[in-house]
GROMACS .gro file of C-alpha atoms in nm:
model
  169
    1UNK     CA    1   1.577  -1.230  -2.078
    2UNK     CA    2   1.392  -1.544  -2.180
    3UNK     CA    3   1.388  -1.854  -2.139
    4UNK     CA    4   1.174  -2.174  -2.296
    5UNK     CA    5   1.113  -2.519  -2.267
    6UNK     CA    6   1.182  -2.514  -1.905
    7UNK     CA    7   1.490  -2.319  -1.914
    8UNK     CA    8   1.561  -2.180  -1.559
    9UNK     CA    9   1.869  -1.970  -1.505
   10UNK     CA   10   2.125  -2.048  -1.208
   11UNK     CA   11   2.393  -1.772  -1.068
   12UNK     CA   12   2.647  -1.933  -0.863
   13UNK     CA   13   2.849  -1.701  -0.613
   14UNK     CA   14   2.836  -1.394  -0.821
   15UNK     CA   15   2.907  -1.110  -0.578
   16UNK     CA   16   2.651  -0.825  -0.831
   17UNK     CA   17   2.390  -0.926  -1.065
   18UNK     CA   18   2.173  -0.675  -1.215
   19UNK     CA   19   1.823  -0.721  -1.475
   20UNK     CA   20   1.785  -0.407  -1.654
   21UNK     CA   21   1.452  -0.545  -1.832
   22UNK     CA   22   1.279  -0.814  -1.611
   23UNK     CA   23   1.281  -1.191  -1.761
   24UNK     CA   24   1.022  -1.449  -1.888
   25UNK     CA   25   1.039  -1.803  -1.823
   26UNK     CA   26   0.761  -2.067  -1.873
   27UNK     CA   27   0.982  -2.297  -1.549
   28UNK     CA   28   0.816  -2.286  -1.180
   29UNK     CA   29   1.151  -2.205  -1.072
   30UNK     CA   30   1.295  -1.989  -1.331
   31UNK     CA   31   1.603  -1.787  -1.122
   32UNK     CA   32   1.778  -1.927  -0.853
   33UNK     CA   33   2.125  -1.692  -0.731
   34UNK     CA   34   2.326  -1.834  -0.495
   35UNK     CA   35   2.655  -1.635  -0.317
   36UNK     CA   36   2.851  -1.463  -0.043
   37UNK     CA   37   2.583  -1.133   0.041
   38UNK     CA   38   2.523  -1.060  -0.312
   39UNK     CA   39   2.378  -0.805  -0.469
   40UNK     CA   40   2.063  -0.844  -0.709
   41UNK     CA   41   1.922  -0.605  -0.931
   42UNK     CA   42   1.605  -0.573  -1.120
   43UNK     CA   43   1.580  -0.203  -1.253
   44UNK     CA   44   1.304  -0.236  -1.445
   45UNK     CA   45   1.047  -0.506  -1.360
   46UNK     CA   46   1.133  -0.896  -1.195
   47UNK     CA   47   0.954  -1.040  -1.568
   48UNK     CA   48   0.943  -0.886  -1.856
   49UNK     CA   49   0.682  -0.560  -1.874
   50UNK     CA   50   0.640  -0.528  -1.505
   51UNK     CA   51   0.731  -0.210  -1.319
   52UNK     CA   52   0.935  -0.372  -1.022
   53UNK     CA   53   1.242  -0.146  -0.945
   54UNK     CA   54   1.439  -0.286  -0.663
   55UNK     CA   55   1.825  -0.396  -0.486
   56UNK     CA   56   1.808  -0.702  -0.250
   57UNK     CA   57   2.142  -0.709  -0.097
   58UNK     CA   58   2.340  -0.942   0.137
   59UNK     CA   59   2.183  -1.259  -0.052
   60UNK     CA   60   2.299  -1.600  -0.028
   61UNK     CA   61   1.994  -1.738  -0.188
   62UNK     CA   62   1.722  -1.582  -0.394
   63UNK     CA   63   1.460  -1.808  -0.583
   64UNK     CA   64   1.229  -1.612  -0.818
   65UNK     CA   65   0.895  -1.846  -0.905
   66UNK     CA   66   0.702  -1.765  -1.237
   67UNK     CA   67   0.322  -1.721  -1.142
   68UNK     CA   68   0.132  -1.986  -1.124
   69UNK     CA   69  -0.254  -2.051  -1.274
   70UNK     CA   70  -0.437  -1.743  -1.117
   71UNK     CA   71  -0.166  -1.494  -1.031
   72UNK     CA   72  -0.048  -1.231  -1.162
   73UNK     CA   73   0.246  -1.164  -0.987
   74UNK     CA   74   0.602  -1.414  -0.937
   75UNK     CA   75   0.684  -1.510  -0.608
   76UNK     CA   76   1.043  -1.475  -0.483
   77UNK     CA   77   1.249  -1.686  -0.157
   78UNK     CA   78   1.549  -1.446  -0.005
   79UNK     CA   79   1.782  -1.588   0.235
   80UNK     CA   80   2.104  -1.365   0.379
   81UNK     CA   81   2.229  -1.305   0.670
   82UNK     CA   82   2.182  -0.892   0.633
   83UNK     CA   83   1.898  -0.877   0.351
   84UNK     CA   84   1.840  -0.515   0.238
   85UNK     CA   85   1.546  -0.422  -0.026
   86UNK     CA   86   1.594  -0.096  -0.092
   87UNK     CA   87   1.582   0.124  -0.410
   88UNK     CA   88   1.800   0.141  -0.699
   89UNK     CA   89   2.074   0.408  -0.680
   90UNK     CA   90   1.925   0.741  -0.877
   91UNK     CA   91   1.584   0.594  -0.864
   92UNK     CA   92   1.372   0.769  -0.563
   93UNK     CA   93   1.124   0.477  -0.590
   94UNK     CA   94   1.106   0.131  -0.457
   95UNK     CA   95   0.823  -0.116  -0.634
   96UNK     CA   96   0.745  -0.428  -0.582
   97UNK     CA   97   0.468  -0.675  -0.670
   98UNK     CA   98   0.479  -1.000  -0.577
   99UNK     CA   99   0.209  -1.317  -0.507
  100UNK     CA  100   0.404  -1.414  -0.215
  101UNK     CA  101   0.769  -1.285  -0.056
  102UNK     CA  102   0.932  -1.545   0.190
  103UNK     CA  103   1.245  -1.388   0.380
  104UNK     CA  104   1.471  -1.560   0.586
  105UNK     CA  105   1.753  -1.357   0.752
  106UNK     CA  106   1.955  -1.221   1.047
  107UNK     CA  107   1.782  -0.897   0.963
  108UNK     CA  108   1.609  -0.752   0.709
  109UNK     CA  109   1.644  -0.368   0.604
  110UNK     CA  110   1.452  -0.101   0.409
  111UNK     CA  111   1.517   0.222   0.305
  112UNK     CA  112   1.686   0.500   0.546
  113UNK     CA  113   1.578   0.841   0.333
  114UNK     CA  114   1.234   0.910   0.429
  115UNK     CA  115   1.272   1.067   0.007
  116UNK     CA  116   1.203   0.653  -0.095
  117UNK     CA  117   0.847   0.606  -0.180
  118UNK     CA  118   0.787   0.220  -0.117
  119UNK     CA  119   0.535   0.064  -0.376
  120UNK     CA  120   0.589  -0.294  -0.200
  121UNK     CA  121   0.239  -0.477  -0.292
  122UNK     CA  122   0.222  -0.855  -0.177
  123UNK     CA  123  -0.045  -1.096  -0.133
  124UNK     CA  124   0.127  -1.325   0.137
  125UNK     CA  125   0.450  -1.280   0.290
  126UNK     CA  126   0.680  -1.489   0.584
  127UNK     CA  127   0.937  -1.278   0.727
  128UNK     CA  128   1.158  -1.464   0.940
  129UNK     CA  129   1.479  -1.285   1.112
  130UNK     CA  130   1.725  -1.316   1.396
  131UNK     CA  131   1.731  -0.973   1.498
  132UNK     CA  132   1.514  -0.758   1.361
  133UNK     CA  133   1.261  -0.612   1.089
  134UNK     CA  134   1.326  -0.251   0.994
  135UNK     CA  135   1.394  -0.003   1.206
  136UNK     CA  136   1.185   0.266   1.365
  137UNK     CA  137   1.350   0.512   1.136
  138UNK     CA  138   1.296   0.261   0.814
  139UNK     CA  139   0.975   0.054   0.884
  140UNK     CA  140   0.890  -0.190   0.591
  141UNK     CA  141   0.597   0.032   0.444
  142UNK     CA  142   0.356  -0.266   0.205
  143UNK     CA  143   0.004  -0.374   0.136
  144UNK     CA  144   0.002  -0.754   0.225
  145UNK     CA  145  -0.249  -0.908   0.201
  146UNK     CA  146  -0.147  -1.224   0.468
  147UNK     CA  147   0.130  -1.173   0.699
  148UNK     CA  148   0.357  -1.383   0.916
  149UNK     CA  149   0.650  -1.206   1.115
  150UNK     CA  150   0.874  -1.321   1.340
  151UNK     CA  151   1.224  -1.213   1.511
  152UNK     CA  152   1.388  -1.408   1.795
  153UNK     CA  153   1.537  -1.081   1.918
  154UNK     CA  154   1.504  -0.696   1.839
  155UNK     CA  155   1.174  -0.533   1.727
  156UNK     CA  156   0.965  -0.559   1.414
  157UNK     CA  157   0.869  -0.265   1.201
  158UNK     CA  158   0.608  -0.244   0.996
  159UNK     CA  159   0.394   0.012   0.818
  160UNK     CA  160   0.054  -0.139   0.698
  161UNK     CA  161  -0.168   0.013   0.443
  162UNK     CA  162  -0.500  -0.164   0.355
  163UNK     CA  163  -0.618  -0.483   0.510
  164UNK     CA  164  -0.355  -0.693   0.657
  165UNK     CA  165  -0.461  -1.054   0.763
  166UNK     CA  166  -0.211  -1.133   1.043
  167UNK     CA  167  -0.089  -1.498   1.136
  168UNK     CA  168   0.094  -1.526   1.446
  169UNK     CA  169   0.362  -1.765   1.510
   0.00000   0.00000   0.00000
């Protein structure tokens, strides 16, 4: 999908959206979805020629931003109350590259099967929950580069490869 001149595309309380081939936009802001714990799909890349395969579930908001001067990567804003990012169904595989991943949630899930490979590459991410980050059996496994976590209750779980600047809260 593409859009010009500023064109940004809003989703109002659809309860399944799914991008089979990424989009282009030349808008900061280019996809906003708003709902009821929706479902969003991008099976093969978040813009256009990109390799991102992933489900975010249990939205209520999700803002993808077009990079800016410098990056090469969007940046994308979830907020749910039970966020999942997990893999596509059929695909063993969850990728995604992002300049910056801000998550706002009750909790925020990843993969059970220990089958997933997660190829989750960010350069700064905020992860903000209620109750929880992952699970001991389903840690979030990413190269960040800059990292913010935080959980009011429950445990966060994280699986780190690389270097991992970490900012405390």
């Amino acid at each position: 999908m593409g859009l010009r001149n500023g064109g940004r595309l809003i989703i109002d309380a659809a309860a399944n959206v799914q991008f089979l081939n990424g989009m282009t936009s030349d808008a900061a802001v280019a996809l906003s979805v708003t709902g009821t714990s929706t479902t969003v799909d991008f099976a093969a890349g978040l813009l256009v020629g990109k390799q991102d395969t992933v489900r975010f579930g249990g939205i209520t908001k999700l803002d993808l931003s077009m990079p800016t001067t410098g990056q090469s990567a969007p940046s994308l804003s979830l907020t749910g109350d039970h966020v999942t990012m997990v893999q596509i169904p059929g695909q063993q595989t969850m990728a995604l590259s992002l300049s910056s991943l801000q998550v706002l949630a009750t909790d925020l899930q990843f993969p059970l099967s220990s089958a997933v490979v997660m190829a989750v590459n960010v350069g700064d991410a905020s992860l903000v929950t209620t109750s929880g980050i992952g699970s001991q059996a389903a840690p979030l496994q990413a190269t960040i580069g800059r990292l913010s976590a935080q959980t009011t209750t429950g445990d966060i779980h994280l699986k780190l490869m690389g270097d991992t600047v970490l900012n405390g809260a």
